CSV table of C-alpha atoms in Angstrom, one decimal:
chain,number,residue,atom,x,y,z
A,1,MET,CA,-81.1,-30.0,-19.6
A,2,GLN,CA,-77.8,-29.1,-21.1
A,3,ILE,CA,-78.1,-28.1,-24.8
A,4,GLY,CA,-74.4,-28.4,-25.6
A,5,PRO,CA,-74.2,-32.3,-25.5
A,6,ILE,CA,-77.3,-32.5,-27.6
A,7,LEU,CA,-75.9,-30.2,-30.2
A,8,VAL,CA,-72.7,-32.3,-30.3
A,9,ALA,CA,-74.7,-35.4,-30.8
A,10,LEU,CA,-76.7,-33.8,-33.6
A,11,ARG,CA,-73.5,-32.8,-35.4
A,12,ARG,CA,-72.5,-36.4,-35.4
A,13,HIS,CA,-75.8,-37.3,-37.2
A,14,LYS,CA,-75.8,-34.4,-39.7
A,15,ALA,CA,-77.5,-36.4,-42.5
A,16,GLY,CA,-80.5,-37.6,-40.5
A,17,THR,CA,-80.9,-34.3,-38.7
A,18,THR,CA,-80.8,-32.3,-41.9
A,19,LEU,CA,-83.2,-34.6,-43.7
A,20,ILE,CA,-85.8,-34.4,-40.9
A,21,ALA,CA,-85.4,-30.6,-40.6
A,22,LEU,CA,-85.9,-30.2,-44.4
A,23,GLN,CA,-88.9,-32.5,-44.3
A,24,ILE,CA,-90.4,-30.4,-41.5
A,25,ALA,CA,-89.7,-27.2,-43.4
A,26,LEU,CA,-91.3,-28.4,-46.6
A,27,THR,CA,-94.3,-29.8,-44.7
A,28,LEU,CA,-94.8,-26.5,-42.9
A,29,ALA,CA,-94.5,-24.5,-46.2
A,30,ILE,CA,-97.0,-26.7,-48.0
A,31,VAL,CA,-99.5,-27.1,-45.2
A,32,CYS,CA,-99.6,-23.4,-44.4
A,33,ASN,CA,-100.4,-22.5,-48.0
A,34,ALA,CA,-102.7,-25.4,-48.4
A,35,LEU,CA,-104.8,-24.4,-45.3
A,36,PHE,CA,-104.9,-20.9,-46.6
A,37,ILE,CA,-106.1,-22.1,-50.0
A,38,ILE,CA,-108.7,-24.2,-48.3
A,39,GLN,CA,-110.0,-21.2,-46.4
A,40,GLN,CA,-110.1,-19.1,-49.5
A,41,ARG,CA,-112.1,-21.8,-51.4
A,42,LEU,CA,-114.6,-22.2,-48.5
A,43,VAL,CA,-115.1,-18.4,-48.4
A,44,ARG,CA,-115.9,-18.5,-52.1
A,45,VAL,CA,-118.3,-21.4,-51.7
A,46,ASP,CA,-120.2,-19.5,-49.0
A,47,ARG,CA,-120.5,-16.3,-50.9
A,48,PRO,CA,-124.1,-15.0,-51.0
A,49,SER,CA,-125.7,-15.0,-54.4
A,50,GLY,CA,-128.4,-12.5,-53.6
A,51,VAL,CA,-131.0,-15.1,-54.6
A,52,GLN,CA,-133.4,-16.7,-52.2
A,53,GLU,CA,-132.2,-20.1,-53.1
A,54,SER,CA,-134.7,-22.3,-51.3
A,55,ASN,CA,-137.8,-23.2,-53.4
A,56,LEU,CA,-136.1,-22.1,-56.6
A,57,PHE,CA,-135.3,-24.3,-59.5
A,58,VAL,CA,-134.1,-24.0,-63.1
A,59,ILE,CA,-135.3,-25.7,-66.3
A,60,GLN,CA,-133.1,-25.8,-69.3
A,61,ASN,CA,-135.3,-25.8,-72.4
A,62,ASP,CA,-133.9,-26.3,-75.9
A,63,TRP,CA,-135.7,-26.2,-79.2
A,64,PRO,CA,-135.0,-29.2,-81.5
A,65,GLU,CA,-135.2,-26.9,-84.5
A,66,LYS,CA,-134.1,-23.4,-85.4
A,67,LEU,CA,-137.1,-21.2,-84.9
A,68,PRO,CA,-137.8,-17.7,-86.2
A,69,SER,CA,-137.4,-15.2,-83.4
A,70,GLN,CA,-141.1,-14.4,-83.3
A,71,ASP,CA,-142.1,-18.1,-83.1
A,72,ALA,CA,-139.5,-18.8,-80.3
A,73,ASP,CA,-140.9,-15.8,-78.4
A,74,ALA,CA,-144.4,-17.0,-78.8
A,75,ARG,CA,-143.5,-20.4,-77.5
A,76,MET,CA,-141.7,-18.9,-74.5
A,77,ARG,CA,-144.7,-16.8,-73.6
A,78,ALA,CA,-146.9,-19.8,-73.9
A,79,ASP,CA,-144.6,-21.9,-71.7
A,80,LEU,CA,-144.5,-19.1,-69.1
A,81,GLN,CA,-148.2,-18.9,-69.0
A,82,ALA,CA,-148.5,-22.7,-68.6
A,83,LEU,CA,-146.1,-22.7,-65.7
A,84,ARG,CA,-147.8,-19.9,-63.9
A,85,GLN,CA,-151.1,-21.8,-64.0
A,86,LEU,CA,-149.6,-24.6,-61.8
A,87,GLY,CA,-150.8,-24.4,-58.2
A,88,SER,CA,-147.4,-25.4,-56.9
A,89,VAL,CA,-145.6,-22.5,-58.7
A,90,GLN,CA,-145.4,-19.1,-57.2
A,91,GLU,CA,-143.4,-17.2,-59.8
A,92,VAL,CA,-141.7,-17.9,-63.1
A,93,SER,CA,-139.5,-16.1,-65.5
A,94,SER,CA,-137.3,-16.8,-68.5
A,95,SER,CA,-133.7,-15.7,-68.9
A,96,ASN,CA,-130.6,-16.4,-70.9
A,97,SER,CA,-128.6,-17.1,-67.7
A,98,PHE,CA,-128.8,-16.7,-63.9
A,99,PRO,CA,-126.5,-16.2,-61.0
A,100,LEU,CA,-123.9,-19.0,-60.5
A,101,ARG,CA,-124.6,-20.6,-63.9
A,102,GLY,CA,-120.9,-20.4,-64.8
A,103,SER,CA,-121.4,-19.0,-68.3
A,104,GLY,CA,-123.6,-16.5,-70.2
A,105,TRP,CA,-123.6,-13.1,-71.7
A,106,ASP,CA,-121.4,-10.4,-70.4
A,107,ASN,CA,-120.6,-6.9,-71.7
A,108,PHE,CA,-118.2,-4.1,-71.0
A,109,VAL,CA,-119.6,-1.2,-69.1
A,110,ARG,CA,-118.6,2.4,-70.0
A,111,LEU,CA,-119.7,5.7,-68.5
A,112,SER,CA,-119.5,7.7,-71.8
A,113,PRO,CA,-119.9,6.7,-75.5
A,114,ASP,CA,-116.4,7.7,-76.4
A,115,GLN,CA,-114.7,5.9,-73.6
A,116,VAL,CA,-112.1,3.5,-75.0
A,117,LYS,CA,-111.4,1.3,-72.0
A,118,MET,CA,-114.1,-0.3,-70.1
A,119,THR,CA,-114.9,0.8,-66.6
A,120,THR,CA,-115.8,-2.8,-65.6
A,121,ASP,CA,-117.4,-5.9,-67.0
A,122,THR,CA,-120.9,-7.2,-66.1
A,123,ALA,CA,-123.2,-10.1,-66.6
A,124,ILE,CA,-126.3,-9.5,-68.7
A,125,PHE,CA,-129.5,-11.2,-67.6
A,126,PHE,CA,-132.4,-10.9,-70.0
A,127,SER,CA,-135.4,-10.4,-67.7
A,128,ASP,CA,-139.0,-9.5,-67.4
A,129,GLU,CA,-141.3,-8.0,-64.8
A,130,HIS,CA,-141.3,-11.3,-62.9
A,131,THR,CA,-137.6,-11.9,-62.7
A,132,LEU,CA,-136.8,-10.1,-59.5
A,133,ALA,CA,-139.7,-11.9,-57.6
A,134,THR,CA,-138.7,-15.2,-59.1
A,135,LEU,CA,-135.1,-14.9,-58.0
A,136,GLY,CA,-136.1,-13.3,-54.7
A,137,ALA,CA,-133.8,-10.4,-55.4
A,138,ARG,CA,-134.6,-7.2,-53.6
A,139,LEU,CA,-134.8,-3.8,-55.1
A,140,ILE,CA,-133.1,-1.2,-52.9
A,141,ALA,CA,-133.8,1.8,-55.1
A,142,GLY,CA,-135.9,2.7,-58.1
A,143,ARG,CA,-138.5,0.4,-59.6
A,144,ASN,CA,-139.1,-2.9,-61.4
A,145,PHE,CA,-139.7,-3.3,-65.1
A,146,SER,CA,-143.3,-2.9,-66.3
A,147,ALA,CA,-144.9,-5.4,-68.6
A,148,ASP,CA,-145.0,-3.0,-71.5
A,149,GLU,CA,-141.2,-2.4,-71.3
A,150,VAL,CA,-140.4,-6.0,-71.8
A,151,GLY,CA,-139.8,-7.0,-75.4
A,152,SER,CA,-137.8,-9.7,-77.2
A,153,GLN,CA,-134.7,-10.0,-79.2
A,154,SER,CA,-132.7,-12.8,-80.9
A,155,GLY,CA,-129.2,-13.7,-79.9
A,156,THR,CA,-127.9,-12.3,-83.2
A,157,ASP,CA,-129.4,-8.8,-82.6
A,158,ARG,CA,-127.4,-6.1,-81.1
A,159,MET,CA,-128.5,-5.6,-77.5
A,160,HIS,CA,-130.5,-2.5,-77.1
A,161,ALA,CA,-131.7,-1.5,-73.7
A,162,ARG,CA,-133.1,1.9,-72.9
A,163,GLN,CA,-133.9,1.0,-69.3
A,164,ILE,CA,-131.9,-1.3,-67.1
A,165,ILE,CA,-131.8,-2.5,-63.5
A,166,ILE,CA,-128.3,-3.0,-62.1
A,167,SER,CA,-126.9,-4.7,-59.0
A,168,LYS,CA,-125.6,-2.8,-56.0
A,169,GLY,CA,-122.1,-4.2,-56.6
A,170,LEU,CA,-122.1,-2.7,-60.1
A,171,ALA,CA,-123.6,0.6,-58.9
A,172,GLU,CA,-120.9,1.0,-56.3
A,173,ILE,CA,-118.1,0.5,-58.9
A,174,LEU,CA,-119.6,2.9,-61.4
A,175,PHE,CA,-120.7,5.6,-59.0
A,176,PRO,CA,-118.7,5.2,-55.7
A,177,GLY,CA,-120.2,7.4,-53.0
A,178,GLY,CA,-123.1,8.5,-55.2
A,179,SER,CA,-126.4,7.1,-56.4
A,180,ALA,CA,-126.6,5.3,-59.8
A,181,LEU,CA,-130.4,5.7,-60.0
A,182,GLY,CA,-131.4,7.7,-63.0
A,183,LYS,CA,-127.8,7.8,-64.3
A,184,THR,CA,-126.8,6.8,-67.9
A,185,ILE,CA,-124.3,4.1,-68.6
A,186,TYR,CA,-123.3,2.3,-71.8
A,187,VAL,CA,-123.7,-1.5,-71.9
A,188,SER,CA,-125.3,-1.9,-75.3
A,189,ASN,CA,-123.3,-2.9,-78.4
A,190,ASP,CA,-124.9,-0.1,-80.4
A,191,ASN,CA,-123.3,2.6,-78.2
A,192,ALA,CA,-126.8,3.7,-77.1
A,193,PRO,CA,-127.3,4.9,-73.5
A,194,SER,CA,-129.1,2.9,-70.9
A,195,THR,CA,-130.8,4.6,-68.0
A,196,VAL,CA,-130.7,2.9,-64.6
A,197,ILE,CA,-134.3,2.7,-63.3
A,198,GLY,CA,-133.6,0.3,-60.5
A,199,ILE,CA,-130.9,-1.0,-58.2
A,200,THR,CA,-131.0,-4.5,-56.6
A,201,ASP,CA,-129.4,-5.5,-53.4
A,202,THR,CA,-126.6,-8.1,-53.7
A,203,LEU,CA,-126.9,-10.0,-56.9
A,204,GLN,CA,-124.2,-12.3,-58.2
A,205,ALA,CA,-123.2,-12.7,-61.8
A,206,HIS,CA,-123.1,-15.9,-63.7
A,207,MET,CA,-119.3,-15.9,-63.7
A,208,THR,CA,-117.8,-17.9,-60.8
A,209,GLY,CA,-114.2,-18.4,-61.8
A,210,VAL,CA,-111.4,-17.0,-59.7
A,211,TRP,CA,-110.5,-14.7,-62.7
A,212,ALA,CA,-113.9,-13.1,-62.5
A,213,LYS,CA,-113.6,-12.0,-58.8
A,214,PRO,CA,-113.6,-8.3,-59.7
A,215,TYR,CA,-116.9,-8.8,-61.6
A,216,ALA,CA,-118.6,-11.3,-59.3
A,217,TYR,CA,-121.4,-9.0,-58.2
A,218,ASN,CA,-121.8,-7.0,-61.4
A,219,ALA,CA,-125.2,-7.7,-63.0
A,220,VAL,CA,-127.4,-5.8,-65.5
A,221,LEU,CA,-131.0,-6.8,-66.0
A,222,VAL,CA,-132.3,-6.1,-69.5
A,223,PRO,CA,-136.1,-6.0,-70.1
A,224,ALA,CA,-136.3,-8.6,-72.9
A,225,ARG,CA,-136.8,-12.3,-73.6
A,226,LEU,CA,-133.8,-13.6,-75.5
A,227,THR,CA,-134.9,-15.9,-78.3
A,228,GLY,CA,-132.6,-18.5,-79.8
A,229,ASP,CA,-131.9,-22.2,-79.6
A,230,GLY,CA,-133.4,-22.4,-76.1
A,231,THR,CA,-133.9,-20.6,-72.8
A,232,PHE,CA,-133.8,-21.1,-69.1
A,233,TYR,CA,-137.1,-21.0,-67.1
A,234,LEU,CA,-136.5,-19.8,-63.5
A,235,VAL,CA,-139.3,-21.2,-61.4
A,236,ARG,CA,-140.1,-20.4,-57.7
A,237,ALA,CA,-142.2,-23.0,-56.1
A,238,ARG,CA,-144.6,-22.3,-53.3
A,239,PRO,CA,-143.0,-23.1,-49.9
A,240,GLY,CA,-142.9,-26.8,-49.3
A,241,GLN,CA,-143.9,-27.7,-52.8
A,242,LEU,CA,-140.5,-27.8,-54.6
A,243,ALA,CA,-140.6,-31.5,-55.5
A,244,ASP,CA,-144.2,-31.2,-56.8
A,245,ALA,CA,-143.5,-28.1,-58.8
A,246,MET,CA,-140.4,-29.6,-60.4
A,247,ARG,CA,-142.4,-32.7,-61.5
A,248,GLN,CA,-145.5,-30.7,-62.6
A,249,ALA,CA,-143.4,-28.1,-64.4
A,250,LYS,CA,-141.8,-30.7,-66.7
A,251,ASP,CA,-145.2,-32.3,-67.4
A,252,ALA,CA,-146.8,-29.0,-68.1
A,253,LEU,CA,-144.1,-28.0,-70.6
A,254,TYR,CA,-144.3,-31.2,-72.5
A,255,ALA,CA,-148.1,-30.9,-72.5
A,256,GLN,CA,-147.8,-27.4,-73.9
A,257,SER,CA,-145.5,-28.7,-76.7
A,258,PRO,CA,-143.6,-31.9,-77.0
A,259,MET,CA,-141.3,-30.3,-79.5
A,260,ARG,CA,-138.6,-29.4,-77.0
A,261,ILE,CA,-135.6,-30.9,-75.3
A,262,ILE,CA,-135.1,-30.9,-71.5
A,263,PRO,CA,-131.8,-32.7,-70.9
A,264,ALA,CA,-132.1,-35.8,-68.8
A,265,GLN,CA,-129.0,-34.8,-66.9
A,266,ASP,CA,-129.1,-31.4,-65.2
A,267,GLY,CA,-132.1,-30.3,-67.3
A,268,ILE,CA,-134.0,-29.5,-64.1
A,269,MET,CA,-131.9,-28.4,-61.1
A,270,THR,CA,-132.7,-27.0,-57.7
A,271,PHE,CA,-130.7,-23.9,-57.0
A,272,ALA,CA,-128.8,-25.9,-54.3
A,273,GLN,CA,-127.6,-28.2,-57.2
A,274,VAL,CA,-126.7,-25.1,-59.2
A,275,ARG,CA,-124.6,-23.8,-56.3
A,276,HIS,CA,-122.9,-27.1,-55.8
A,277,ARG,CA,-122.1,-27.4,-59.5
A,278,ALA,CA,-120.8,-23.8,-59.6
A,279,TYR,CA,-118.3,-24.5,-56.8
A,280,ASP,CA,-117.5,-28.1,-57.6
A,281,GLY,CA,-114.0,-27.2,-58.5
A,282,ASP,CA,-113.6,-25.3,-55.2
A,283,TYR,CA,-114.9,-28.3,-53.2
A,284,GLY,CA,-112.4,-30.5,-55.1
A,285,MET,CA,-109.5,-28.2,-54.5
A,286,ALA,CA,-110.3,-27.9,-50.8
A,287,ILE,CA,-110.5,-31.7,-50.4
A,288,LEU,CA,-107.3,-32.2,-52.4
A,289,MET,CA,-105.4,-29.7,-50.3
A,290,GLY,CA,-106.7,-31.3,-47.2
A,291,ILE,CA,-105.6,-34.8,-48.3
A,292,ILE,CA,-102.1,-33.5,-49.3
A,293,SER,CA,-101.8,-31.8,-45.9
A,294,ALA,CA,-102.8,-34.8,-44.0
A,295,VAL,CA,-100.5,-37.1,-45.9
A,296,LEU,CA,-97.5,-34.8,-45.4
A,297,LEU,CA,-98.2,-34.5,-41.7
A,298,VAL,CA,-98.4,-38.3,-41.4
A,299,ILE,CA,-95.2,-38.8,-43.4
A,300,THR,CA,-93.4,-36.2,-41.3
A,301,ALA,CA,-94.5,-37.8,-38.1
A,302,ALA,CA,-93.5,-41.2,-39.3
A,303,GLY,CA,-90.1,-39.8,-40.3
A,304,ILE,CA,-89.6,-38.4,-36.8
A,305,VAL,CA,-90.7,-41.7,-35.2
A,306,GLY,CA,-88.4,-43.7,-37.4
A,307,LEU,CA,-85.3,-41.5,-37.0
A,308,THR,CA,-85.7,-41.3,-33.2
A,309,SER,CA,-86.3,-45.0,-32.9
A,310,PHE,CA,-83.2,-45.6,-35.0
A,311,TRP,CA,-81.1,-43.4,-32.8
A,312,VAL,CA,-82.5,-45.0,-29.6
A,313,GLY,CA,-81.4,-48.4,-31.0
A,314,GLN,CA,-77.9,-47.0,-31.7
A,315,ARG,CA,-77.6,-45.4,-28.3
A,316,ARG,CA,-78.8,-48.2,-26.0
A,317,ARG,CA,-75.4,-48.7,-24.5
A,318,GLN,CA,-74.8,-45.0,-24.1
A,319,ILE,CA,-78.2,-44.6,-22.5
A,320,GLY,CA,-77.4,-47.6,-20.2
A,321,VAL,CA,-74.2,-45.9,-19.1
A,322,ARG,CA,-76.1,-42.7,-18.3
A,323,ARG,CA,-78.6,-44.6,-16.3
A,324,ALA,CA,-75.8,-46.4,-14.4
A,325,LEU,CA,-74.2,-43.0,-13.6
A,326,GLY,CA,-77.5,-41.8,-12.0
A,327,ALA,CA,-79.6,-40.5,-14.9
A,328,ARG,CA,-83.3,-40.8,-14.2
A,329,GLN,CA,-85.9,-42.0,-16.7
A,330,ARG,CA,-87.2,-38.4,-17.0
A,331,ASP,CA,-83.7,-37.2,-17.8
A,332,ILE,CA,-83.5,-39.6,-20.7
A,333,LEU,CA,-87.0,-38.7,-21.8
A,334,GLY,CA,-86.2,-35.0,-21.6
A,335,TYR,CA,-83.0,-35.5,-23.6
A,336,PHE,CA,-84.8,-37.0,-26.6
A,337,LEU,CA,-87.7,-34.5,-26.4
A,338,THR,CA,-85.2,-31.6,-26.3
A,339,GLU,CA,-83.2,-33.1,-29.1
A,340,ASN,CA,-86.3,-33.4,-31.3
A,341,LEU,CA,-87.4,-29.9,-30.3
A,342,LEU,CA,-84.2,-28.4,-31.6
A,343,ILE,CA,-84.5,-30.2,-34.9
A,344,THR,CA,-88.1,-29.2,-35.3
A,345,LEU,CA,-87.3,-25.5,-34.4
A,346,GLY,CA,-84.6,-25.5,-37.1
A,347,GLY,CA,-87.1,-27.0,-39.6
A,348,VAL,CA,-89.9,-24.6,-38.8
A,349,LEU,CA,-87.6,-21.6,-39.1
A,350,LEU,CA,-86.7,-22.6,-42.6
A,351,GLY,CA,-90.3,-23.6,-43.2
A,352,VAL,CA,-91.5,-20.1,-42.4
A,353,VAL,CA,-89.2,-18.7,-45.0
A,354,LEU,CA,-90.3,-21.3,-47.6
A,355,ALA,CA,-94.0,-20.7,-46.8
A,356,VAL,CA,-93.7,-17.0,-47.3
A,357,SER,CA,-91.8,-17.4,-50.5
A,358,MET,CA,-94.3,-19.9,-51.8
A,359,ASN,CA,-97.2,-17.5,-51.0
A,360,VAL,CA,-95.4,-14.7,-52.7
A,361,TRP,CA,-95.0,-16.9,-55.8
A,362,LEU,CA,-98.7,-17.8,-55.7
A,363,VAL,CA,-99.7,-14.1,-55.4
A,364,ILE,CA,-97.5,-13.1,-58.4
A,365,ARG,CA,-98.1,-16.1,-60.6
A,366,MET,CA,-101.6,-17.3,-59.7
A,367,GLY,CA,-103.3,-14.1,-58.4
A,368,SER,CA,-103.8,-15.5,-54.9
A,369,GLN,CA,-104.1,-13.3,-51.9
A,370,PRO,CA,-101.3,-12.7,-49.4
A,371,MET,CA,-101.4,-15.2,-46.6
A,372,SER,CA,-102.4,-14.1,-43.1
A,373,PRO,CA,-99.5,-14.5,-40.6
A,374,LEU,CA,-102.0,-16.5,-38.5
A,375,TYR,CA,-101.6,-19.4,-40.8
A,376,LEU,CA,-97.8,-19.3,-40.2
A,377,VAL,CA,-98.4,-19.2,-36.4
A,378,ALA,CA,-100.9,-22.1,-36.6
A,379,GLY,CA,-98.5,-24.1,-38.9
A,380,VAL,CA,-95.6,-23.6,-36.5
A,381,LEU,CA,-97.6,-24.7,-33.5
A,382,MET,CA,-98.9,-27.7,-35.4
A,383,LEU,CA,-95.5,-28.9,-36.4
A,384,LEU,CA,-94.0,-28.3,-32.9
A,385,LEU,CA,-96.8,-30.3,-31.4
A,386,LEU,CA,-96.6,-33.0,-34.1
A,387,GLY,CA,-92.8,-33.3,-33.6
A,388,GLN,CA,-93.1,-33.7,-29.8
A,389,GLY,CA,-96.0,-36.1,-30.1
A,390,ALA,CA,-94.2,-38.2,-32.7
A,391,VAL,CA,-91.0,-38.5,-30.6
A,392,LEU,CA,-92.8,-39.3,-27.4
A,393,ALA,CA,-93.2,-43.1,-27.9
A,394,PRO,CA,-89.5,-43.8,-28.9
A,395,ALA,CA,-88.3,-41.3,-26.1
A,396,VAL,CA,-90.4,-43.2,-23.5
A,397,LYS,CA,-88.9,-46.5,-24.9
A,398,ALA,CA,-85.4,-44.9,-24.5
A,399,SER,CA,-86.1,-43.9,-20.9
A,400,ARG,CA,-86.9,-47.5,-20.0
A,401,VAL,CA,-83.5,-48.8,-21.1
A,402,PRO,CA,-82.1,-50.4,-17.9
A,403,PRO,CA,-78.6,-49.6,-16.6
A,404,VAL,CA,-77.5,-53.1,-17.3
A,405,GLU,CA,-77.3,-52.2,-21.0
A,406,ALA,CA,-74.0,-50.4,-20.1
A,407,THR,CA,-72.4,-53.8,-19.5
A,408,ARG,CA,-73.2,-55.2,-22.9
A,409,SER,CA,-70.6,-55.0,-25.5
A,410,VAL,CA,-73.0,-55.3,-28.5
């Protein structure tokens, strides 16, 4: 196949050639970055929480009136006792928040009392001696809280924790290469030291936003029940009894005291529902990027089909002349495939530049990660295959133009 005549023909159709090449370039740039964003979102969705999520559910309990701290604590302890008496419940604990909740209490962490800038940020989970077992979180060093270490405090009090349990992720940030067990850190608002008595395996924070990625696995467990307008009861059902436990737990709480509010919507959620809600935005973004990519690919393919069909219609007499001079059907087919391949190659070369530029902009402006070159390779191959596939039908149609077309004047 001689490339020279094809290039001459393309120069005679600059407008159509340029528009299709630009369309291919933009499609490549957007699709590559969209696929990369989809992969990033799916990775976030699949992040481990450090919680044994099966058989775990959460009850949001609000008090309809403002209770003194002591009364609220008494009600919470009574609720916990009522829930523990259910045969379908294995463990139960109360907390101000939990992994993947999306919001909660977080504090700066410092290694010395006079440190001006924080070392990192961390989620604060008010806990008791049952919290680790309820969550299914595993201690990898140290010990759990004892019952006599667990107190209570109101939300307006300064957090004051002499002993704390921290997550492995936070320990590695604070003491890289060393052990955090027994070390003193500062997470309290009163500048009092807190001693690390235990370290959990992976435990995710309540923060799930992209901005919180550096703190995603920073968690501090404080031995206290946080009193206030309400609380969350974390409940682990016995294996196979999740549905029974969720129903019985709600009945047990209202039997204990009807003076409470458990929201009808999302008041009781399995942890699978918690995870889905936490990453709802990521699912949405992945679906949106997928739809945009699919639409762009379809439009680009349609553009190639339309332009090539138009050119075949314009060149029927020229094709007929070539057939009359001895050109075979496969020669005509190869001509159009080669012509389209040259246009697509021009488009993907420009598209690679645009895709890299777009990713650099996303890294600088949006805090995204640099895109792997594999996405460029995949995108280029996808567009080349799409281009050749799209042009195939009109090229076959062109190859079937009979030599008699050369004798027609119109």
